[in-house]
Coordinates of C-alpha atoms and ligand atoms in Angstrom, one line a residue:
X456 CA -3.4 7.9 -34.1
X457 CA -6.9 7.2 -35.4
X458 CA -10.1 9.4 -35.8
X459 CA -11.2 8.1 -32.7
X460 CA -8.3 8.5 -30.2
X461 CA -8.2 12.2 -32.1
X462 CA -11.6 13.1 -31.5
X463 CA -11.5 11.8 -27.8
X464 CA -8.1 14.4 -27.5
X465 CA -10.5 17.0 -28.7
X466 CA -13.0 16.7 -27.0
X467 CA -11.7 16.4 -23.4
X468 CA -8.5 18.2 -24.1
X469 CA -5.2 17.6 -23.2
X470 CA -2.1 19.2 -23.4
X471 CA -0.3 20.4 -26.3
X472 CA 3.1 18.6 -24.7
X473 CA 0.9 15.3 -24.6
X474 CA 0.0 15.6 -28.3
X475 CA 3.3 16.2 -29.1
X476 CA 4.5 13.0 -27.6
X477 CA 1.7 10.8 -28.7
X478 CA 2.4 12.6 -32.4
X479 CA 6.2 11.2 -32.5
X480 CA 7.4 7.6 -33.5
X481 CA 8.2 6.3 -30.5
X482 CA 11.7 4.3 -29.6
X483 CA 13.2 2.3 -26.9
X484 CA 16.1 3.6 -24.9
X485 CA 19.3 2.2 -24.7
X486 CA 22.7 3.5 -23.6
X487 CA 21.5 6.9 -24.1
X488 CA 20.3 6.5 -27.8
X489 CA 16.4 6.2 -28.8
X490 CA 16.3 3.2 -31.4
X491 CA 14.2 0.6 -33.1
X492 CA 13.8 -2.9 -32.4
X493 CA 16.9 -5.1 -33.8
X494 CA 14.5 -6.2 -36.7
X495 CA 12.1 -2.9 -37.1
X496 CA 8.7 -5.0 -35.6
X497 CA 6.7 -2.9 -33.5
X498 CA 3.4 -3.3 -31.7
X499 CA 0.0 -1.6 -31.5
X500 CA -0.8 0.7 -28.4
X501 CA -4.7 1.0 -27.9
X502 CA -7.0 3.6 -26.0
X503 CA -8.9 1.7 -23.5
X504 CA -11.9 4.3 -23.2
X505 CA -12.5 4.0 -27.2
X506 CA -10.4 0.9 -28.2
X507 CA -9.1 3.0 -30.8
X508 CA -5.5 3.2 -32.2
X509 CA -3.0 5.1 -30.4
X510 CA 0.8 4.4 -31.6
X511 CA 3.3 2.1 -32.1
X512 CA 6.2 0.8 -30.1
X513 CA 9.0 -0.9 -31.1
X514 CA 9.0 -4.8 -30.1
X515 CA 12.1 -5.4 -28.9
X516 CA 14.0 -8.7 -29.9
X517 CA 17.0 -10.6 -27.5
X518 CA 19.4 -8.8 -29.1
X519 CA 17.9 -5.4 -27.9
X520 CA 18.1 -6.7 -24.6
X521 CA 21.9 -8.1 -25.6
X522 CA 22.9 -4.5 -26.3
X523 CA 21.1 -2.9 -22.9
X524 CA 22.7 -5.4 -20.9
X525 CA 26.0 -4.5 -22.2
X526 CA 25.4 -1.2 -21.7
X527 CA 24.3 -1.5 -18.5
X528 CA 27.1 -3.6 -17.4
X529 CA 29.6 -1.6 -18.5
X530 CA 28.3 1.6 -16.5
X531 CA 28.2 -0.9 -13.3
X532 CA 31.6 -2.4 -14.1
X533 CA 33.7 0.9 -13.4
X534 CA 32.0 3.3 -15.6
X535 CA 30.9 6.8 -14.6
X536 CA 27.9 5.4 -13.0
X537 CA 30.4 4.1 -10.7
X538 CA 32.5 6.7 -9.6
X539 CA 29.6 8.7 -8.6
X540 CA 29.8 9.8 -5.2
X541 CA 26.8 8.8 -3.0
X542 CA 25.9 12.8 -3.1
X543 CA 26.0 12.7 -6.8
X544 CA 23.8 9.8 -7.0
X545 CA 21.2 12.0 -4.2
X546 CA 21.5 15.2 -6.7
X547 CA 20.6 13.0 -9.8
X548 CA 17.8 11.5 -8.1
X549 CA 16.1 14.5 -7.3
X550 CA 16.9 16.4 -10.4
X551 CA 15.1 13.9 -11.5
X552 CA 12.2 14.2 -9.1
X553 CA 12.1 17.8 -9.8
X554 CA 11.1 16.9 -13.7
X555 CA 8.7 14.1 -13.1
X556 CA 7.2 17.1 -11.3
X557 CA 7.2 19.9 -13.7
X558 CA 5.7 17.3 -16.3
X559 CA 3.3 15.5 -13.7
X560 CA 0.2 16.9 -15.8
X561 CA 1.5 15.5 -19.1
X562 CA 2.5 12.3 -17.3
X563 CA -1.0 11.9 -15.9
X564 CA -2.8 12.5 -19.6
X565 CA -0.3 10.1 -21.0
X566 CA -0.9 7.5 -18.3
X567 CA -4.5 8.3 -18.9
X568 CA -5.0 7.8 -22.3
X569 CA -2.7 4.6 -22.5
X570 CA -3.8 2.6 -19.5
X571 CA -7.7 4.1 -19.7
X572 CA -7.4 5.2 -15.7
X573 CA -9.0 8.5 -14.0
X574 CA -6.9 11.1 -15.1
X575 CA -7.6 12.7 -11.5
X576 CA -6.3 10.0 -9.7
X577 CA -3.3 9.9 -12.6
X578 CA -1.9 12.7 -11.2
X579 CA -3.0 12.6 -7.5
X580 CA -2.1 9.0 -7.1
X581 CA 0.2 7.5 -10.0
X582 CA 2.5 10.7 -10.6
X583 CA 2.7 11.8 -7.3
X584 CA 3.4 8.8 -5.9
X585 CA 6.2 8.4 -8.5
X586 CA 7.6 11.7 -7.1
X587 CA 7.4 10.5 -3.9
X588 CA 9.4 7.5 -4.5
X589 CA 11.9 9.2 -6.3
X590 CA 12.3 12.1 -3.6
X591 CA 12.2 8.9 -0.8
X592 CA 14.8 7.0 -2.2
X593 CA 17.0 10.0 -3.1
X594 CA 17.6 10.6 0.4
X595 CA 19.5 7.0 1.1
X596 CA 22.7 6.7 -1.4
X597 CA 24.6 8.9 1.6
X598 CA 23.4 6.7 4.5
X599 CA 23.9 2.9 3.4
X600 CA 26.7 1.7 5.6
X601 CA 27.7 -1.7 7.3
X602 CA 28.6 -2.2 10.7
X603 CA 32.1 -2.9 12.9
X604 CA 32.1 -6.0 14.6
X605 CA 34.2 -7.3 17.4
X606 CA 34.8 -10.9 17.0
X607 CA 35.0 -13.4 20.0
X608 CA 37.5 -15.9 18.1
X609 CA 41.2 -16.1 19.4
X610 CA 43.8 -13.5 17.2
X611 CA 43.2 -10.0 16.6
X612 CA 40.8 -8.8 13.9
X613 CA 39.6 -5.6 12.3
X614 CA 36.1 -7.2 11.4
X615 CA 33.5 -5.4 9.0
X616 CA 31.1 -5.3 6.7
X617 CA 30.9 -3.5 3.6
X618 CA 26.8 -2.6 1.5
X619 CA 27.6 -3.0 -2.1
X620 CA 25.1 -2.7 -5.2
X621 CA 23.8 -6.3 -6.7
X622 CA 24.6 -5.1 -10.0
X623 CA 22.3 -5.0 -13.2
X624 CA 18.7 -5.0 -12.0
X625 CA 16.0 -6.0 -14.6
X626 CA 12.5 -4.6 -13.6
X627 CA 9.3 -6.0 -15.6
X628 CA 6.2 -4.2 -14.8
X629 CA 2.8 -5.2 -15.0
X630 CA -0.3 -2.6 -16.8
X631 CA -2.5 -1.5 -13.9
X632 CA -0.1 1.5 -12.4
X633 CA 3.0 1.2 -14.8
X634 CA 4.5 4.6 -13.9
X635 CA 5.2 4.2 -10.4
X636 CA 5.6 0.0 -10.0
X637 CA 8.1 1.3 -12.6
X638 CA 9.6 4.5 -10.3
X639 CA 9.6 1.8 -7.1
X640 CA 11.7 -0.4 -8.8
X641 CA 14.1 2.0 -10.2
X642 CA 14.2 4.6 -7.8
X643 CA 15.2 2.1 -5.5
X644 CA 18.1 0.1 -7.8
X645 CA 19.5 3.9 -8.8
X646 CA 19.4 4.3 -5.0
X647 CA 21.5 1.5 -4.1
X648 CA 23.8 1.7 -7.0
X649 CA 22.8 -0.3 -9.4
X650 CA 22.3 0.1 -13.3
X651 CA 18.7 -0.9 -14.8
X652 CA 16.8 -2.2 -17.7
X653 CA 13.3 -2.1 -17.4
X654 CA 10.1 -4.2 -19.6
X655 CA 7.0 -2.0 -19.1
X656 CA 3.2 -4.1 -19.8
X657 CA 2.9 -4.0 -24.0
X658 CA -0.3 -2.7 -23.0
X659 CA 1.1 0.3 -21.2
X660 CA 4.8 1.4 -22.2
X661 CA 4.0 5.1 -22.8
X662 CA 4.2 6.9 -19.7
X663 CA 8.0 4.8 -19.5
X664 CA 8.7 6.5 -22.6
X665 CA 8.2 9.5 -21.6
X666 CA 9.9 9.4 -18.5
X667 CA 13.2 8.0 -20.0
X668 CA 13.3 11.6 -22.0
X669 CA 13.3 12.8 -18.1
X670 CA 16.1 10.3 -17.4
X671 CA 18.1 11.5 -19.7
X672 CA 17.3 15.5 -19.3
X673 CA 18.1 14.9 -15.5
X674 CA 22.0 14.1 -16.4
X675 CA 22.2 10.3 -15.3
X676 CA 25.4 8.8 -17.7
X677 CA 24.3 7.1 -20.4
X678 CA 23.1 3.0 -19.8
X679 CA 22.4 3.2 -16.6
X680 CA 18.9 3.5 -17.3
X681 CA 17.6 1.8 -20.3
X682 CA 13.6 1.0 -21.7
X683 CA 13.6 -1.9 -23.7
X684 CA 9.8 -2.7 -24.7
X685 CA 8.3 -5.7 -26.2
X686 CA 6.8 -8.9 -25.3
X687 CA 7.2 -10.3 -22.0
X688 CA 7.4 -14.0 -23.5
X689 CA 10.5 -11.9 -25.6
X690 CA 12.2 -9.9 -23.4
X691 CA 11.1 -10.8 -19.9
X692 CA 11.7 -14.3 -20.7
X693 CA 15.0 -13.3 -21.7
X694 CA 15.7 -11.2 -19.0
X695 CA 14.9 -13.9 -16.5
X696 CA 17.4 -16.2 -17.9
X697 CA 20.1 -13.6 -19.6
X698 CA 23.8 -14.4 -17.5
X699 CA 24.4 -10.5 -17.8
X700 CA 21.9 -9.1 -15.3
X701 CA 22.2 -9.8 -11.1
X702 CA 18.3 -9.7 -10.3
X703 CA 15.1 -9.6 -11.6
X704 CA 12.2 -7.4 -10.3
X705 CA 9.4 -8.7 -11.1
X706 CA 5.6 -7.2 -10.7
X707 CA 2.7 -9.4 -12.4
X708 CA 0.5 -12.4 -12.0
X709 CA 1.8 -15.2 -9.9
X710 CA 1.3 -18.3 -12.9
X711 CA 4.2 -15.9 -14.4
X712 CA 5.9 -15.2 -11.4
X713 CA 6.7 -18.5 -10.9
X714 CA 8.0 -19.0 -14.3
X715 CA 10.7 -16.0 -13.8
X716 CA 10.9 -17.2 -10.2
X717 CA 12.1 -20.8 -11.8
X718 CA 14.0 -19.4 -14.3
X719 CA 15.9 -17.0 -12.7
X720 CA 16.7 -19.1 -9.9
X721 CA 18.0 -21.9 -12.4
X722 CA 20.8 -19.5 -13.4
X723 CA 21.4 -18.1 -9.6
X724 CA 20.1 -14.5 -10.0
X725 CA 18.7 -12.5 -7.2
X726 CA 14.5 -12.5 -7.3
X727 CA 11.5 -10.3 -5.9
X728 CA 8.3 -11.4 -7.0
X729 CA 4.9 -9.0 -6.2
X730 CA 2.0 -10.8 -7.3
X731 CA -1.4 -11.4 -7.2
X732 CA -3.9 -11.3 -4.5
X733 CA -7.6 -11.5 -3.2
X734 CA -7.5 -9.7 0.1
X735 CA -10.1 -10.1 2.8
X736 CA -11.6 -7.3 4.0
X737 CA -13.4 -7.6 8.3
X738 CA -16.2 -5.2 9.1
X739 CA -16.4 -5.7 12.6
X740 CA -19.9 -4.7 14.2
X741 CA -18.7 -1.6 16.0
X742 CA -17.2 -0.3 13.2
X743 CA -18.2 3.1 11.8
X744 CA -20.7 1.2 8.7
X745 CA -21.2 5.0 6.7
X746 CA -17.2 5.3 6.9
X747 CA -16.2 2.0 6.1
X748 CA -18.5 1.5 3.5
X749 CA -16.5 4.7 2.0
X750 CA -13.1 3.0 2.0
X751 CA -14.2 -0.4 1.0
X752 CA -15.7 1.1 -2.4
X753 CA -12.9 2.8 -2.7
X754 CA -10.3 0.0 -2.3
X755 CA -11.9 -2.4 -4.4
X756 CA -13.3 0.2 -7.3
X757 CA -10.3 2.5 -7.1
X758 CA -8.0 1.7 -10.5
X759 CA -11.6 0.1 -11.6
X760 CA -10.8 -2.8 -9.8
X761 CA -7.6 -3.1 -11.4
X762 CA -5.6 -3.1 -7.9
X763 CA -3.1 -5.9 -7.0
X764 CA -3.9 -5.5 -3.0
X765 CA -7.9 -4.5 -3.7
X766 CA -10.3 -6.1 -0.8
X767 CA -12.4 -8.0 -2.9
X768 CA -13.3 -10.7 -0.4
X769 CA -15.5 -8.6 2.2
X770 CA -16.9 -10.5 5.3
X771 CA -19.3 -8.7 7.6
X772 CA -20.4 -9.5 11.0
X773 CA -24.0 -10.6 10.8
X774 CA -25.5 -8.6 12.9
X775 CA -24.6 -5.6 10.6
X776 CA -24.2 -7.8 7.0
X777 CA -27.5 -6.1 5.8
X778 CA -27.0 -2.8 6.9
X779 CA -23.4 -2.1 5.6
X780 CA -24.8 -3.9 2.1
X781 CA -26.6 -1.5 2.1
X782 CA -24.5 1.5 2.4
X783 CA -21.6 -0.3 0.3
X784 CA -24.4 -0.1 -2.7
X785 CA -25.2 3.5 -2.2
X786 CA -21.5 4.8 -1.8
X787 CA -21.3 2.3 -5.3
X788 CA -23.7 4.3 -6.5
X789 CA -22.1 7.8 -6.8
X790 CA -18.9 6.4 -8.5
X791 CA -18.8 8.0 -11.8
X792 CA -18.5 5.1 -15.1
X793 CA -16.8 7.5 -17.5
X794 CA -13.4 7.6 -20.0
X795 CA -10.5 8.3 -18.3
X796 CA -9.9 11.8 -19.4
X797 CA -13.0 13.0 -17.8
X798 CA -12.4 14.9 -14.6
X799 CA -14.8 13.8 -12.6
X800 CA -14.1 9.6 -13.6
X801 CA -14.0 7.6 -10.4
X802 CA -14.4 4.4 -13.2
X803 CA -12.6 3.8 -16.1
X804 CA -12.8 1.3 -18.6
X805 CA -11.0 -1.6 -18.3
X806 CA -7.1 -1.9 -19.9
X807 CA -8.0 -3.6 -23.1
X808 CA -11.1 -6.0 -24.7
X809 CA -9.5 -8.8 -23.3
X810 CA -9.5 -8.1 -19.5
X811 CA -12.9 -6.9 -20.2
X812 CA -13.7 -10.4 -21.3
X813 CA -11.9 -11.7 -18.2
X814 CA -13.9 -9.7 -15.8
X815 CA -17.5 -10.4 -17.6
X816 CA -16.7 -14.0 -17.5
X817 CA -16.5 -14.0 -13.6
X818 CA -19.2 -11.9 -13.4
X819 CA -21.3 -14.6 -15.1
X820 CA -19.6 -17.3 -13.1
X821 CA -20.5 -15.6 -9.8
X822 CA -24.4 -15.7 -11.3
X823 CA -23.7 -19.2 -12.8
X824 CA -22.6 -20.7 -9.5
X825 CA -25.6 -18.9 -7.6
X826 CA -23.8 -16.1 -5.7
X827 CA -26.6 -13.0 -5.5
X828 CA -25.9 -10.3 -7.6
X829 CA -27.0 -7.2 -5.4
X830 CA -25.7 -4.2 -7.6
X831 CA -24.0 -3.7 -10.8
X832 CA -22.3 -6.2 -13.1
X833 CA -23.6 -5.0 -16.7
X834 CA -20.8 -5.2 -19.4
X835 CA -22.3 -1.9 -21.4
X836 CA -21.6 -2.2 -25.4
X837 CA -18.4 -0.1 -26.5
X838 CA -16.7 1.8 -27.8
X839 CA -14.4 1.5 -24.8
X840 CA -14.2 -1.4 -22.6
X841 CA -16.0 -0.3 -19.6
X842 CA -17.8 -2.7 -16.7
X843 CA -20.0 -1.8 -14.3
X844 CA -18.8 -2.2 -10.9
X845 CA -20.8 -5.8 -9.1
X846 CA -21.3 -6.9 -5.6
X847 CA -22.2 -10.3 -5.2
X848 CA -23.4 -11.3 -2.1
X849 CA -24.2 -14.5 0.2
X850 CA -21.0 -16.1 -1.7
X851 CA -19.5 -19.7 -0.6
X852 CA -15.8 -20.0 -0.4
X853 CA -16.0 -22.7 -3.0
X854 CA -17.2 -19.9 -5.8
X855 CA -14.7 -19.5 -8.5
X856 CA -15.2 -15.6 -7.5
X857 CA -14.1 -15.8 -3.8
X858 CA -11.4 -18.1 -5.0
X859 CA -9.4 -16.5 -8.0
X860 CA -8.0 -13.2 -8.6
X861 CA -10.5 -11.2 -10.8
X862 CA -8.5 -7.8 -11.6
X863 CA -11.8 -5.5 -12.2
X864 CA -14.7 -3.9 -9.9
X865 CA -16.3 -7.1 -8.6
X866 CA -16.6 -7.5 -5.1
X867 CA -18.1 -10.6 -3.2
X868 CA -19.5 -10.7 0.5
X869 CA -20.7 -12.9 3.2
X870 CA -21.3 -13.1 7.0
X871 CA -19.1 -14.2 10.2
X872 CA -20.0 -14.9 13.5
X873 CA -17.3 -15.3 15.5
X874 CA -13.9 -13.7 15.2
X875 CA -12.4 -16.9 14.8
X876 CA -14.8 -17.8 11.9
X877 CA -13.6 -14.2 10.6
X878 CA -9.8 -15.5 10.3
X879 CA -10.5 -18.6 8.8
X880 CA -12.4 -16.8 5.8
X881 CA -9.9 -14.3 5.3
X882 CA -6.9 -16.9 5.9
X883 CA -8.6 -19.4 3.5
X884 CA -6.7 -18.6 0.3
X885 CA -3.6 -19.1 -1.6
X886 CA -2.6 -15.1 -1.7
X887 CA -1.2 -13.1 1.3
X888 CA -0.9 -9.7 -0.1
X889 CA -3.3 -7.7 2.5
X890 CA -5.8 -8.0 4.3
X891 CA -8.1 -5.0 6.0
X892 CA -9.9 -4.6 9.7
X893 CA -12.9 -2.1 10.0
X894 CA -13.7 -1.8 13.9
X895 CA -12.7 0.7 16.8
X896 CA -12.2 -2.0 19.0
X897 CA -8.5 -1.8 19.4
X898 CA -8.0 -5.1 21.5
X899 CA -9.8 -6.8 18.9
X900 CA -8.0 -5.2 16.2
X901 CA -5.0 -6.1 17.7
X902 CA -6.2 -9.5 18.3
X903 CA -7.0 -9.9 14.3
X904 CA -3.6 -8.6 12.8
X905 CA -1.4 -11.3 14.0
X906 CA -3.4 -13.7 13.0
X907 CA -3.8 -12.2 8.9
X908 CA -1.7 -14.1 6.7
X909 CA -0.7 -10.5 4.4
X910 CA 1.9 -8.4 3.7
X911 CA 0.1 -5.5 4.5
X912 CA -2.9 -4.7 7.3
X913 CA -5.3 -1.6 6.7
X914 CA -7.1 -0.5 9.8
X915 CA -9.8 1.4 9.0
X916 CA -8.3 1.8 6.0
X917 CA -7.3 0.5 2.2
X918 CA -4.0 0.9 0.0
X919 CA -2.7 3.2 2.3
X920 CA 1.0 3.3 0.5
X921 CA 3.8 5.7 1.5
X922 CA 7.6 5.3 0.1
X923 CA 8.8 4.9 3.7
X924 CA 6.8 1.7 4.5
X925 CA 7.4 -1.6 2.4
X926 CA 5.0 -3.7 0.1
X927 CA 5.1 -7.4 -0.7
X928 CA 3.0 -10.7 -0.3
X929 CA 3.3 -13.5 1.5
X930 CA 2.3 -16.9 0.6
X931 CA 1.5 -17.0 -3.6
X932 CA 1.9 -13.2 -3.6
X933 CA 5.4 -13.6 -3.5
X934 CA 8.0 -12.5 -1.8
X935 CA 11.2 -9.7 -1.1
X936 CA 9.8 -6.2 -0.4
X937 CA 9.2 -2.8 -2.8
X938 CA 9.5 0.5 -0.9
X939 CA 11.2 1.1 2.5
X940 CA 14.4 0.8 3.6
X941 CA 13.8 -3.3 3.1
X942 CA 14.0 -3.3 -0.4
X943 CA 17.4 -1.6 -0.3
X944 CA 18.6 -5.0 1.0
X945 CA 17.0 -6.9 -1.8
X946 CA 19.6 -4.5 -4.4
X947 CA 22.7 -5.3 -2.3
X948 CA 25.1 -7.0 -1.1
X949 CA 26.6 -7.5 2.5
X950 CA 30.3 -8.2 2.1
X951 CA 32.5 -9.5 5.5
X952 CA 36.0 -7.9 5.9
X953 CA 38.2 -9.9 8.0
X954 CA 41.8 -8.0 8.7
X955 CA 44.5 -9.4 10.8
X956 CA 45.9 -7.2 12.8
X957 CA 49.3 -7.8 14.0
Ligands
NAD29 P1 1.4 -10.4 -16.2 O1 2.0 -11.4 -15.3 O2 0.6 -10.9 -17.4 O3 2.5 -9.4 -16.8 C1 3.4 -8.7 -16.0 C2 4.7 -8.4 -16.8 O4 5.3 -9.6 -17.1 C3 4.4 -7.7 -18.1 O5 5.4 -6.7 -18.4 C4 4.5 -8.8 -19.1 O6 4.9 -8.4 -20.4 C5 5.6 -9.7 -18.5 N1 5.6 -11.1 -18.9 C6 4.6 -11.8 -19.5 N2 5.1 -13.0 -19.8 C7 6.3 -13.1 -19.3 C8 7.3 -14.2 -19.3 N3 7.0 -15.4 -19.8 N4 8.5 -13.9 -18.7 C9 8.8 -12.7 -18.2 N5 7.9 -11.7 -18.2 C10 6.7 -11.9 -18.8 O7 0.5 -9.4 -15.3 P2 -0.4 -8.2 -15.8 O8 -1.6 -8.8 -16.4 O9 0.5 -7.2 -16.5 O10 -0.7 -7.5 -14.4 C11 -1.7 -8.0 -13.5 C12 -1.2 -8.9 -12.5 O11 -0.1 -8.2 -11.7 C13 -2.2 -9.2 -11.4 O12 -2.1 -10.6 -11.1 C14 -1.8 -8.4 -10.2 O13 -2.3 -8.8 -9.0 C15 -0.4 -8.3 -10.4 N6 0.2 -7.1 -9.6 C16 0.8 -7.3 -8.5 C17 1.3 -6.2 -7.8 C18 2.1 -6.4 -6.5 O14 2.7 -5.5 -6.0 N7 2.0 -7.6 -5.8 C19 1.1 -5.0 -8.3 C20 0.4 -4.8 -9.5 C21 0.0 -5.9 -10.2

């Protein structure tokens, strides 16, 4: 750790469990033993809010992955893992929950200080959402079941099904909430009976770390959870294609997506890809302009922009256009700009120097290509990697920033007339992974939500997300589901029984 990741410790304070985890050399996990990469490389792990030196993680090689898979295999193929009864598997799953729990304040400062987010929202959002997930899923190994049928054909059948596991499930998370994209995936794979390796972001593997300590404190045999962490042209690529592992869970941009998509398709594995998205947000003219101004900041600055369903494409009836601007800019304007670790941050800096580069470039775009620039936007100097939040307004659906997925705290705006008008806007992009409806009109809410091409529709809301309810995309945000009883069918399989009976 360098001087300046140690003063920032010191001067916002964390725990002394955090230090003692960021103090240690840090290893991957597999079949129960922490270990180096195959050929002792590792990589650097930064602190967004200073840039400065945090750790080092072992980059993992295809021959880490080799050993994981084996492990991981050989738990599904009739090891302990196995013969767990569906009770057992509940027990483990909360133990587990229990611990995530007891440590969700070191959890939040770890997630905080690797990934650069609110350490608030850490723990009100990230951890306890991972709890959640765990405590969700922990509930359904007793209750998957198939069904009795009675055939029509001629003879005499018993007829059933039969809800087995997939197998080996191979989860690679992207940086912006890597605890609990982490916990939805493998909450839900340990739920269904699966074993699982997972890739964490190289940007963010920390909080995965630590929770693998938790993995392996809660009882669960060794290999059926492993960490293997690296580069995702290394070990996601290999992942994707390795003849070992049943399905890949993948969470990231959709250019990548569809490069696991292909590749694990070409060798027959089972897929869910969660990807990008540019959701349209409709303020209606009856809506509630003070309150909806309130959740539209919030779900397009929470995470500082960094939010895979975020309602950065806001259209606003006309006849309320100005007015809601104008209370969107002053609800903008109490969101605290300040490092992670500081209670009160709303806004932290961006992940790394790079995605800072990213984000200023559209903001410079959205100038270049004459969208008004109402609030925000400045790209103060570092240390850290911070942006102010932007709202463009008056935008064209031509502009590169109404078009592509930005992944930071810009926001762009225009008017609609007509209702009509209002779908066409929202429906007029690649993505479909939400869309949101501000009004109080219900027959005109419940006109609009047919007619959104998303995965998900807020009313009067934004990121609402529960355990119990499923997320996915349509369209280029991908498909299968996370959460919810749906994604237990995307981890196994339905097997028919036929029996003649005499
Ligand atoms: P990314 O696609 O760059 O990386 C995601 C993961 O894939 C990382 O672990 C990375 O190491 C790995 N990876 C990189 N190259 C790979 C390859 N060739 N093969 C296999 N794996 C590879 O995405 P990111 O920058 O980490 O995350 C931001 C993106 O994730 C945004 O597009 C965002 O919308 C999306 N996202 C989607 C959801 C969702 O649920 N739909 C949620 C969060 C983030």
């Amino acid at each position: 750790m360098d001087s300046l990741v140690r003063n920032y410790l010191d001067q916002y304070g964390v725990s002394d469990a955090t230090r003692r985890f960021l103090a240690k050399p840090q290893k991957m996990f597999i079949d129960g033993a922490w270990v180096d990469s195959a050929n002792g490389a590792t990589f650097d792990i930064f602190e967004p809010s200073t840039g400065g030196l945090v750790t080092r993680a072992p980059s993992g090689t295809a021959d880490d992955l080799d050993r994981a898979v084996r492990a991981a295999r050989r738990q599904f193929d009739g090891g302990e893992w196995r013969r767990l009864k569906p009770l057992e598997r509940e027990r483990l799953l909360h133990r587990l929950a229990d611990l995530i729990e007891t440590h969700g304040d070191e959890l939040a400062e770890i997630e905080a200080i690797d990934m650069g987010k609110s350490v608030t929202f850490a723990r009100e959002i990230d951890i306890q959402g991972t709890v959640d997930t765990f405590r969700y899923f922990a509930g359904w190994p007793s209750k998957l079941h198939g069904r009795t049928v009675e055939p029509s054909i001629p003879g005499n059948y018993l007829a059933y099904t039969r809800k087995e596991p997939l197998g080996v499930v191979a989860a690679i998370v992207p940086w912006n909430f890597p605890l609990q994209t982490m916990a939805w995936k493998v909450a839900a794979a340990l739920a269904a009976g699966c074993t699982v390796i997972v890739k964490p972001a190289e940007l963010t593997s920390l909080s995965t770390l630590r929770f693998a300590e938790l993995v392996q404190e809660a009882g669960f045999p060794d290999g059926v959870v492993n960490i293997v962490t690296g580069k995702g042209s290394v070990i996601g690529a290999a992942m994707s294609a390795h003849p070992g592992i049943n399905k890949v869970t993948f969470t990231g941009s959709t250019p990548v997506g569809q490069e696991v998509g292909r590749t694990a398709v070409g060798n027959l594995k089972h897929v869910t890809l969660e990807l990008g998205g540019k959701s349209p947000v409709l303020v209606l003219d009856d809506a509630d302009l003070a309150s909806a101004a309130r959740a539209v900041a919030n779900g397009v600055f929470f995470n500082s922009g960094q939010v895979c369903d975020a309602g950065t494409r806001v259209y606003v009836q006309r006849s309320v256009h100005d007015a809601f601007l104008d209370e969107l800019i002053a609800v903008t304007r109490t969101l605290k700009l300040a490092p992670g670790l500081d209670r009160d941050c709303y806004i932290g800096p961006m992940v790394s120097a790079q995605q800072k580069k990213v984000v200023a470039g559209y903001i410079e775009a959205g100038r270049r290509e004459g969208a008004k620039l109402v609030h925000g936007g400045a790209t103060p100097e570092g240390p850290g990697h911070f942006i102010e939040p932007a709202i463009f307004a008056h935008c064209t659906p031509d502009m590169s920033i109404v078009r592509e997925e930005i992944f930071g705290p810009v926001l762009v705006t225009s008017p609609f007339d007509t209702l009509e008008e209002a779908v066409s806007l929202a429906n007029d992009t690649p993505f479909g992974l939400a869309a949101a409806i501000y009004s109080n009109d219900l027959a005109r809410v419940h006109t609009l939500i047919p007619q959104l091409h998303a995965g998900s529709v807020y009313v009067n809301a934004h990121s609402t997300i529960d355990p119990s309810m499923p997320f996915g995309g349509f369209k280029d945000s991908g498909f299968g589901k996370d959460l919810g009883p749906e994604q237990l069918d995307y981890l196994m399989e339905t097997k028919a029984v036929w029996i003649t009976l005499p």
